[in-house]
CSV table of C-alpha atoms in Angstrom, one decimal:
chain,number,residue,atom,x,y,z
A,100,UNK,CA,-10.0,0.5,4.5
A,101,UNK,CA,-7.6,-2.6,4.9
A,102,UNK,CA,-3.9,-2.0,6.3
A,103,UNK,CA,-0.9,-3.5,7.8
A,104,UNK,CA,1.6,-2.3,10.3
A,105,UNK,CA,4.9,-4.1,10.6
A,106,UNK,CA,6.9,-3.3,14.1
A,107,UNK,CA,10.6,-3.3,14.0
A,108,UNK,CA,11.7,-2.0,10.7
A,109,UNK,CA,15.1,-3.5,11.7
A,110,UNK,CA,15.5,-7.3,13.7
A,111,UNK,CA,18.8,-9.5,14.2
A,112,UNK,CA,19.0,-12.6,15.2
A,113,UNK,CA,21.8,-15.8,15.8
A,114,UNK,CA,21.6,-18.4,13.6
A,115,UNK,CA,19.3,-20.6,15.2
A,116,UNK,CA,17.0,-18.7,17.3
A,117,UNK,CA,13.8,-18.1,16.9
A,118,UNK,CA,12.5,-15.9,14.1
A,119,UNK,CA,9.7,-13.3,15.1
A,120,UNK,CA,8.3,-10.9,12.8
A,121,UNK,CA,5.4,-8.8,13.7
A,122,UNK,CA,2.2,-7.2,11.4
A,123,UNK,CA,-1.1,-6.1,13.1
A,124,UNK,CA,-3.2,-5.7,10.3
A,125,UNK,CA,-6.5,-3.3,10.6
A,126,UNK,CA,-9.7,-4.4,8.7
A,127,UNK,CA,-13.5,-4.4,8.5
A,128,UNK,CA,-13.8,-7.2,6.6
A,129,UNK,CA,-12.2,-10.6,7.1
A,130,UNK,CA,-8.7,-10.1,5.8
A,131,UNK,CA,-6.9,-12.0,3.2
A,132,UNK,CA,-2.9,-11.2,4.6
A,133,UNK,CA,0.3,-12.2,2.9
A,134,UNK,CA,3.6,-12.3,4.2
A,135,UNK,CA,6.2,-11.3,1.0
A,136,UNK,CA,9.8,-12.1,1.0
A,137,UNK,CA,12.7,-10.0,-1.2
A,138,UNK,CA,16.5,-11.2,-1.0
A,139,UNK,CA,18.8,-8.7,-2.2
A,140,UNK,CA,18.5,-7.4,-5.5
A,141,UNK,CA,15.8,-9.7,-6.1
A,142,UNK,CA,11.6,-9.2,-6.6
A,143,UNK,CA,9.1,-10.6,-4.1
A,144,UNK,CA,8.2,-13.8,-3.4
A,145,UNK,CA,5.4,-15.4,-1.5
A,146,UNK,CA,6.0,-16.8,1.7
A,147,UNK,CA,2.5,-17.8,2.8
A,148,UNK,CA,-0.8,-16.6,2.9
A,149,UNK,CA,-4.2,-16.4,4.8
A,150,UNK,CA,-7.3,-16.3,3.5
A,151,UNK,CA,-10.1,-18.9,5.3
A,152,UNK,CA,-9.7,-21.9,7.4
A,153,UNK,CA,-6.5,-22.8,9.5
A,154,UNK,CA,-5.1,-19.9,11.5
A,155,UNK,CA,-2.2,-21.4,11.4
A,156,UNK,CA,-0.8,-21.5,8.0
A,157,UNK,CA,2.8,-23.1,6.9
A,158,UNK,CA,4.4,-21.4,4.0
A,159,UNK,CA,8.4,-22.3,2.3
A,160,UNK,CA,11.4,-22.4,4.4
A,161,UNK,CA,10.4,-23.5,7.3
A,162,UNK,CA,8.4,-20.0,7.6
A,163,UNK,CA,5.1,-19.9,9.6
A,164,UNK,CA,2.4,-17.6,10.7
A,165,UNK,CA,-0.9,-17.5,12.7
A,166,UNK,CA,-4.0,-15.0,12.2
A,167,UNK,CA,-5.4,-14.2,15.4
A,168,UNK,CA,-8.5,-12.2,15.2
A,169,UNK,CA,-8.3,-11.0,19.2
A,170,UNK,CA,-5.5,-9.6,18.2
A,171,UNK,CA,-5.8,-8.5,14.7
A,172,UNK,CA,-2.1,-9.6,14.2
A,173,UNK,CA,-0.4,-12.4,11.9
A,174,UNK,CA,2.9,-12.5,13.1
A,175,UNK,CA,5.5,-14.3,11.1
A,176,UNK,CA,7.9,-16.8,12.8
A,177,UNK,CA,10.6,-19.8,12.0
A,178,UNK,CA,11.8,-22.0,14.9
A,179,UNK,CA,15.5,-21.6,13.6
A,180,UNK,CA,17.1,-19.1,11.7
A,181,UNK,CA,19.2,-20.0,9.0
A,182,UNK,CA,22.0,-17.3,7.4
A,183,UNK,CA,19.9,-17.5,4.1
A,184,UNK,CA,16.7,-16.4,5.4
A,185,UNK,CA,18.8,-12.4,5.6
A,186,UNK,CA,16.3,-10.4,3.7
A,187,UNK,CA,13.2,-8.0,4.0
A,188,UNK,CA,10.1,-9.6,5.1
A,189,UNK,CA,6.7,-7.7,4.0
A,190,UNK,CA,3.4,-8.0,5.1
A,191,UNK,CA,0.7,-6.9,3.0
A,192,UNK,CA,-3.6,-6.9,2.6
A,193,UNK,CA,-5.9,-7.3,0.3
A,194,UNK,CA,-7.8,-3.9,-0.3
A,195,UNK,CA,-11.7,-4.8,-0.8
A,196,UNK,CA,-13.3,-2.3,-3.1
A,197,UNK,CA,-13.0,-1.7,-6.6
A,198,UNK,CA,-12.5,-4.9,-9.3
A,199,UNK,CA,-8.8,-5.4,-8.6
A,200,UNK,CA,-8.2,-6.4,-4.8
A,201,UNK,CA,-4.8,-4.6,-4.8
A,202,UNK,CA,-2.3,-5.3,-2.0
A,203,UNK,CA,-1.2,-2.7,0.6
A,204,UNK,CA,2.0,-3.7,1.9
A,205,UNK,CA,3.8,-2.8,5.6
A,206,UNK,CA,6.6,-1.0,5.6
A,207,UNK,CA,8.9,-3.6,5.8
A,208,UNK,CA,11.0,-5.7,8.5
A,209,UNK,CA,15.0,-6.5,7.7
A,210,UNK,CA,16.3,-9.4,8.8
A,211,UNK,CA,19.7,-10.0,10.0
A,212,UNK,CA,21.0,-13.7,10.8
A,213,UNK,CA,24.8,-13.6,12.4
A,214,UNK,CA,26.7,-16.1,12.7
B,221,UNK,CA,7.3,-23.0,-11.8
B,222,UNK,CA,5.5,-20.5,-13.9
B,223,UNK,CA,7.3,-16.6,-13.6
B,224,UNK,CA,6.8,-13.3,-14.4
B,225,UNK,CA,9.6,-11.5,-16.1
B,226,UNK,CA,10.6,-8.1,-16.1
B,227,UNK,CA,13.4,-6.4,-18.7
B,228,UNK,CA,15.3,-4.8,-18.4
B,229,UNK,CA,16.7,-5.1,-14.8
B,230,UNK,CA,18.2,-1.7,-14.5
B,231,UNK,CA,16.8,1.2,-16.3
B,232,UNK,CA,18.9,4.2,-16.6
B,233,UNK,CA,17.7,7.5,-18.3
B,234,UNK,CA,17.4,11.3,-18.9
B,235,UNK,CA,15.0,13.5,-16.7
B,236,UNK,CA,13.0,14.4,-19.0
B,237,UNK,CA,13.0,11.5,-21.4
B,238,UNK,CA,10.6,8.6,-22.4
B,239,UNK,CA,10.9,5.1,-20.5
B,240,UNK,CA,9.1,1.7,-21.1
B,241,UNK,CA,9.2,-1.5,-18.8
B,242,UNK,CA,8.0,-4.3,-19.7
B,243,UNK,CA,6.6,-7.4,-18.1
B,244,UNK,CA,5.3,-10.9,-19.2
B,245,UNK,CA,3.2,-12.1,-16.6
B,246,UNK,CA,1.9,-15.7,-16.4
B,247,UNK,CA,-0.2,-16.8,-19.1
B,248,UNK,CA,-3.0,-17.9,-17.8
B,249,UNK,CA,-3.2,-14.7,-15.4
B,250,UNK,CA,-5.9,-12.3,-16.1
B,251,UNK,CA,-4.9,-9.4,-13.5
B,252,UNK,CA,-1.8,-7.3,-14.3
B,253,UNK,CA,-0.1,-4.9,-11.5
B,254,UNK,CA,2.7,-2.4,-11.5
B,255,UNK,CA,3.9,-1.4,-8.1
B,256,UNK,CA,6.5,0.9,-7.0
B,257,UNK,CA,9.2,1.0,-4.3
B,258,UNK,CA,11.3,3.6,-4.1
B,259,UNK,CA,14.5,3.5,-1.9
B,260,UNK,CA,13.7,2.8,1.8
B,261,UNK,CA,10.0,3.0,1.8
B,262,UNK,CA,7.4,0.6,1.3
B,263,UNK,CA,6.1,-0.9,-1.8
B,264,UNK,CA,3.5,1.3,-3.4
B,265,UNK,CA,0.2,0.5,-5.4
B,266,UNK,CA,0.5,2.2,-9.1
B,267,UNK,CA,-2.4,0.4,-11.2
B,268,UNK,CA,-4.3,-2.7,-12.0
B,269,UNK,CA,-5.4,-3.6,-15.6
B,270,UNK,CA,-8.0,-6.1,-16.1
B,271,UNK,CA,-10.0,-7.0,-19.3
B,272,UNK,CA,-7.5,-4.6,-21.7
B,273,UNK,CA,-8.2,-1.8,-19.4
B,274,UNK,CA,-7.3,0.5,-15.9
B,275,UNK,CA,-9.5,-1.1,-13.7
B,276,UNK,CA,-7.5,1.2,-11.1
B,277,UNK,CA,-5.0,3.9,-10.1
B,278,UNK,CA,-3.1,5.4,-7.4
B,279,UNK,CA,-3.3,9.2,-7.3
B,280,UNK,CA,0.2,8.3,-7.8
B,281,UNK,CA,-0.7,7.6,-11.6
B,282,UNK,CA,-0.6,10.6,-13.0
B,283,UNK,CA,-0.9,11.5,-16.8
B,284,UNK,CA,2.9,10.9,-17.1
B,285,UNK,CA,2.1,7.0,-16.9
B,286,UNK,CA,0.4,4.6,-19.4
B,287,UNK,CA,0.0,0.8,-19.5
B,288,UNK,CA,-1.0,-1.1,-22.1
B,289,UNK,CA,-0.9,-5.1,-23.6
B,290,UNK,CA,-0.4,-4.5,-26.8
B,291,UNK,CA,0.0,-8.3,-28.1
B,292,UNK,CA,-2.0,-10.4,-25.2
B,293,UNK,CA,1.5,-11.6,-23.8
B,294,UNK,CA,3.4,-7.9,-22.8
B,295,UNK,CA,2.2,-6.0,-20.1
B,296,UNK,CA,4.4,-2.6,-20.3
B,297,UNK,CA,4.5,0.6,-18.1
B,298,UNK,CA,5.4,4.2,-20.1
B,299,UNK,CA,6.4,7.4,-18.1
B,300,UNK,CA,6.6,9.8,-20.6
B,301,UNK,CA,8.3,12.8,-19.2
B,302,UNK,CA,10.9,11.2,-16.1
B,303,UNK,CA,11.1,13.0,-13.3
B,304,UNK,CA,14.3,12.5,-10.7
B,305,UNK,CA,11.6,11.5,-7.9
B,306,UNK,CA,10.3,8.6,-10.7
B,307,UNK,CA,14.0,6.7,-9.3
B,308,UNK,CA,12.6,3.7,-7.7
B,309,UNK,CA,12.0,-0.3,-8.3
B,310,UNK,CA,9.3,-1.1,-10.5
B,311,UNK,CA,7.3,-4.1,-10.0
B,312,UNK,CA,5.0,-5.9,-12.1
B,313,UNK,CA,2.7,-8.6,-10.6
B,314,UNK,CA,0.1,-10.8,-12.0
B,315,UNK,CA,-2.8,-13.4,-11.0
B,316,UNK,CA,-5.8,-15.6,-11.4
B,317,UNK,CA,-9.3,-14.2,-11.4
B,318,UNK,CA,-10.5,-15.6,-7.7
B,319,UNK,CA,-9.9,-12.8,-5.7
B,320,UNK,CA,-8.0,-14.7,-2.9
B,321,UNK,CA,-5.5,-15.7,-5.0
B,322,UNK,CA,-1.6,-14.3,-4.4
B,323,UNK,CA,0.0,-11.8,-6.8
B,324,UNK,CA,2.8,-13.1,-8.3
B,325,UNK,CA,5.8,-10.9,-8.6
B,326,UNK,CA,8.7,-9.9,-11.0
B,327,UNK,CA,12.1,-9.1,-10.2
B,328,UNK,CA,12.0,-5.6,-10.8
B,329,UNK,CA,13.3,-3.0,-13.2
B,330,UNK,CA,15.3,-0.6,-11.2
B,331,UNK,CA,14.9,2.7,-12.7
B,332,UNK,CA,17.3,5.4,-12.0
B,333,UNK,CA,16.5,9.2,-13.6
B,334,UNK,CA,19.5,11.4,-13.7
């Protein structure tokens, strides 16, 4: 069975530093990952996804993240944080099986930009 | 860009009573989701419809839910008896048949049971 783990339910970070947000994902099958963004009182919206090809796939605001296979991780970064990218980040999996390929989704990483 | 829309945005109600929320997914989508996220915790698989029917559920889905798509354009979610632990934010997501395709998500209908 597919699943995600995201480390650090909580990160801050100045404006301008480097972004890193981790998910290890775990999966017997070559993994389709997603990496799910939700401002405040707001649904989720895709960031960027991974299915085949590049391992290093670009997604919106500035927002990238690389599968590495060694490492069954696809960690999420941005070279410079901006005060609008404050939200929670998710990353999720594809589940194999059945007709549906639902997504399981992390827990969850909250992102804090100061000033 | 194409959305899918959820009403209403906040949902309160009875324990006990009846609740439907609704979504319109894309149109040219042919899988339909609800997901559920209660407060703090992750976001949680509920059921998949495909074809006009459950193609799956989480042991979550009990008999208290139903979905259904009753004119080819709704896509609605119906707990029939709320319970206080049914509080959460609903989601509804939709997408194209190739199976690496992303969901597409709603905003959410935050339902609070009191």
């Amino acid at each position: 069975a597919q699943s995600v783990t995201q480390l650090g339910s909580h990160v801050s970070v100045s404006e301008g530093a480097l972004v890193l947000l981790r998910c290890n994902y775990s999966s017997s099958v070559p993994p389709y990952l997603f990496w799910y963004v939700q401002y405040p009182n707001q649904g989720l919206q895709l960031l960027l996804k991974y299915t085949t090809g590049a391992t290093l796939v670009k997604g919106i605001n500035g927002f990238e993240a690389e599968f590495k296979k060694s490492e069954t991780s696809f960690h999420l970064t941005k070279p410079s944080a901006h005060m609008s990218d404050a939200a929670e980040y998710f990353c999720a999996v594809i589940r194999y099986g059945g007709a549906t390929n639902k997504l399981i989704f992390g827990t969850g990483t909250l992102l804090a930009v100061q000033p | 860009e194409p959305e899918v829309t959820q009403t209403p945005s906040h949902q309160v109600t009875q324990m006990g009573q009846e609740v439907i929320l609704r979504c319109v997914p894309i149109s040219n989508h042919l899988y339909f989701y609800w997901y559920r996220q209660i407060l703090g915790q992750k976001v949680e698989f509920l059921v998949s419809f495909y074809n006009n029917e459950i193609s799956e559920k989480s042991e979550i889905f009990d008999d208290q839910f139903s979905v259904e798509r009753p004119d080819g354009s709704n896509f609605t979610l119906k707990i029939r008896s709320t319970k206080l632990e049914d509080s959460a934010m609903y989601f509804c997501a939709s997408k194209m048949r190739s199976s690496n395709q992303p969901q597409h998500f709603g905003d959410g209908t935050r339902l609070s049971i009191l």
